[in-house]
């Protein structure tokens, strides 16, 4: 297996399968998943549904696909989706809400991407022909653009109550839900009870090469499977990928805490250097910080690159670091040293 010779902090999607994961993939039993005939895919879908206490699940190629399928099932053209202005479903899925669902979007200004029930309530349209029909609320936990911020579960339940009383669908973009779960006292089942649909990424911190899961009721997943097919997302011997997902759920959840400790060490280091203006408080595995006038973003990235470290710019003078299971202790030592010397 080739090991990367650079410290890649651009995203937690860059991980390579571990030897154990590759072994699991190689020995997977497979079939044709479009015929619903792949035992490994079925096992993965049943496993995640059981974890979250939800009826059913669907294995898809990406988190964009699971989110977009959910929105398509929950809405009709002309309906309105409410989410934060930095939400992945709105800002980073290529305009998919308009493209796939013909829905409009009402953007809220949350706290690091976390919205509140009162904000949602104020933005639900009255039942009147002039207004788009408010139909779905989407929240994200952890919040990517909010620097990996976690929701307080009470706030999640307050929004659920608003959804219940107004007959709205409630979707969770849980691309990094396990990063939140290892830091808080809630269980996957608590989340399963709160939402109508949940998207979970296997290819982020969990370290699988490909794949996301969509969770919901039997009827919801039945409809989701149709949409997945329309989007060209029906796949055949996907069991090789599902086996990686099963391995990830079995072996890579608890260890997310290690990524968080590494992120914390980076956060602490950034607080004591002269070129950082501001850093969002570290909560999980994402660190977003602003550079001050002492250094330009491109110069900072170039200096890192010279030291075999990759990171990405986010916004005009901001940088994002994401820790993950391919960041070794040795890489951390090197990184902290480089950050001090820039
Ligand atoms: C990564 C991510 C997704 C899905 O991304 P894909 O690259 O399509 O798998 C969805 N939501 C959030 C918050 C993400 O960070």
JSON list of N, CA and C and ligand atoms in Angstrom, two decimals, residues 62-64 67 88 93 140 144 173 175-176 201 204, ligand 1:
[
{"chain": "A", "resi": 62, "resn": "UNK", "atom": "N", "xyz": [-22.59, 9.25, -2.82]},
{"chain": "A", "resi": 62, "resn": "UNK", "atom": "CA", "xyz": [-22.03, 10.44, -2.14]},
{"chain": "A", "resi": 62, "resn": "UNK", "atom": "C", "xyz": [-23.05, 11.07, -1.22]},
{"chain": "A", "resi": 63, "resn": "UNK", "atom": "N", "xyz": [-22.54, 11.98, -0.39]},
{"chain": "A", "resi": 63, "resn": "UNK", "atom": "CA", "xyz": [-23.43, 12.71, 0.51]},
{"chain": "A", "resi": 63, "resn": "UNK", "atom": "C", "xyz": [-24.27, 13.73, -0.23]},
{"chain": "A", "resi": 64, "resn": "UNK", "atom": "N", "xyz": [-23.74, 14.23, -1.32]},
{"chain": "A", "resi": 64, "resn": "UNK", "atom": "CA", "xyz": [-24.55, 15.12, -2.16]},
{"chain": "A", "resi": 64, "resn": "UNK", "atom": "C", "xyz": [-25.75, 14.35, -2.69]},
{"chain": "A", "resi": 67, "resn": "UNK", "atom": "N", "xyz": [-28.32, 13.69, 0.19]},
{"chain": "A", "resi": 67, "resn": "UNK", "atom": "CA", "xyz": [-29.04, 14.92, 0.53]},
{"chain": "A", "resi": 67, "resn": "UNK", "atom": "C", "xyz": [-30.03, 15.30, -0.56]},
{"chain": "A", "resi": 88, "resn": "UNK", "atom": "N", "xyz": [-24.39, 22.95, 3.54]},
{"chain": "A", "resi": 88, "resn": "UNK", "atom": "CA", "xyz": [-23.86, 22.20, 2.40]},
{"chain": "A", "resi": 88, "resn": "UNK", "atom": "C", "xyz": [-24.95, 21.97, 1.35]},
{"chain": "A", "resi": 93, "resn": "UNK", "atom": "N", "xyz": [-23.66, 22.06, -3.19]},
{"chain": "A", "resi": 93, "resn": "UNK", "atom": "CA", "xyz": [-24.16, 20.92, -3.98]},
{"chain": "A", "resi": 93, "resn": "UNK", "atom": "C", "xyz": [-24.58, 21.38, -5.37]},
{"chain": "A", "resi": 140, "resn": "UNK", "atom": "N", "xyz": [-27.54, 20.73, 9.63]},
{"chain": "A", "resi": 140, "resn": "UNK", "atom": "CA", "xyz": [-26.27, 20.04, 9.40]},
{"chain": "A", "resi": 140, "resn": "UNK", "atom": "C", "xyz": [-25.53, 19.88, 10.73]},
{"chain": "A", "resi": 144, "resn": "UNK", "atom": "N", "xyz": [-20.03, 21.94, 8.80]},
{"chain": "A", "resi": 144, "resn": "UNK", "atom": "CA", "xyz": [-18.76, 22.04, 8.07]},
{"chain": "A", "resi": 144, "resn": "UNK", "atom": "C", "xyz": [-18.22, 23.47, 8.05]},
{"chain": "A", "resi": 173, "resn": "UNK", "atom": "N", "xyz": [-28.43, 16.65, 7.52]},
{"chain": "A", "resi": 173, "resn": "UNK", "atom": "CA", "xyz": [-27.20, 16.38, 6.79]},
{"chain": "A", "resi": 173, "resn": "UNK", "atom": "C", "xyz": [-26.17, 15.99, 7.84]},
{"chain": "A", "resi": 175, "resn": "UNK", "atom": "N", "xyz": [-23.35, 14.37, 7.53]},
{"chain": "A", "resi": 175, "resn": "UNK", "atom": "CA", "xyz": [-22.10, 13.93, 6.89]},
{"chain": "A", "resi": 175, "resn": "UNK", "atom": "C", "xyz": [-21.08, 13.56, 7.97]},
{"chain": "A", "resi": 176, "resn": "UNK", "atom": "N", "xyz": [-21.03, 14.36, 9.04]},
{"chain": "A", "resi": 176, "resn": "UNK", "atom": "CA", "xyz": [-20.10, 14.10, 10.15]},
{"chain": "A", "resi": 176, "resn": "UNK", "atom": "C", "xyz": [-20.86, 13.90, 11.46]},
{"chain": "A", "resi": 201, "resn": "UNK", "atom": "N", "xyz": [-22.23, 10.24, 6.02]},
{"chain": "A", "resi": 201, "resn": "UNK", "atom": "CA", "xyz": [-21.11, 9.96, 5.09]},
{"chain": "A", "resi": 201, "resn": "UNK", "atom": "C", "xyz": [-20.17, 8.92, 5.68]},
{"chain": "A", "resi": 204, "resn": "UNK", "atom": "N", "xyz": [-16.01, 10.40, 4.93]},
{"chain": "A", "resi": 204, "resn": "UNK", "atom": "CA", "xyz": [-15.36, 11.51, 5.65]},
{"chain": "A", "resi": 204, "resn": "UNK", "atom": "C", "xyz": [-14.50, 10.88, 6.75]},
{"chain": "B", "resi": 1, "resn": "LIG", "atom": "C1", "xyz": [-18.90, 16.29, 2.45]},
{"chain": "B", "resi": 1, "resn": "LIG", "atom": "C2", "xyz": [-20.22, 16.75, 2.84]},
{"chain": "B", "resi": 1, "resn": "LIG", "atom": "C3", "xyz": [-21.37, 16.28, 2.20]},
{"chain": "B", "resi": 1, "resn": "LIG", "atom": "C4", "xyz": [-21.35, 15.32, 1.05]},
{"chain": "B", "resi": 1, "resn": "LIG", "atom": "O1", "xyz": [-20.33, 15.46, 0.19]},
{"chain": "B", "resi": 1, "resn": "LIG", "atom": "P1", "xyz": [-19.95, 14.42, -0.96]},
{"chain": "B", "resi": 1, "resn": "LIG", "atom": "O2", "xyz": [-18.61, 14.88, -1.33]},
{"chain": "B", "resi": 1, "resn": "LIG", "atom": "O3", "xyz": [-20.97, 14.57, -2.00]},
{"chain": "B", "resi": 1, "resn": "LIG", "atom": "O4", "xyz": [-19.97, 13.04, -0.36]},
{"chain": "B", "resi": 1, "resn": "LIG", "atom": "C5", "xyz": [-22.59, 16.73, 2.66]},
{"chain": "B", "resi": 1, "resn": "LIG", "atom": "N1", "xyz": [-22.67, 17.57, 3.68]},
{"chain": "B", "resi": 1, "resn": "LIG", "atom": "C6", "xyz": [-21.59, 18.02, 4.34]},
{"chain": "B", "resi": 1, "resn": "LIG", "atom": "C7", "xyz": [-21.76, 18.91, 5.52]},
{"chain": "B", "resi": 1, "resn": "LIG", "atom": "C8", "xyz": [-20.33, 17.64, 3.94]},
{"chain": "B", "resi": 1, "resn": "LIG", "atom": "O5", "xyz": [-19.26, 18.10, 4.59]}
]
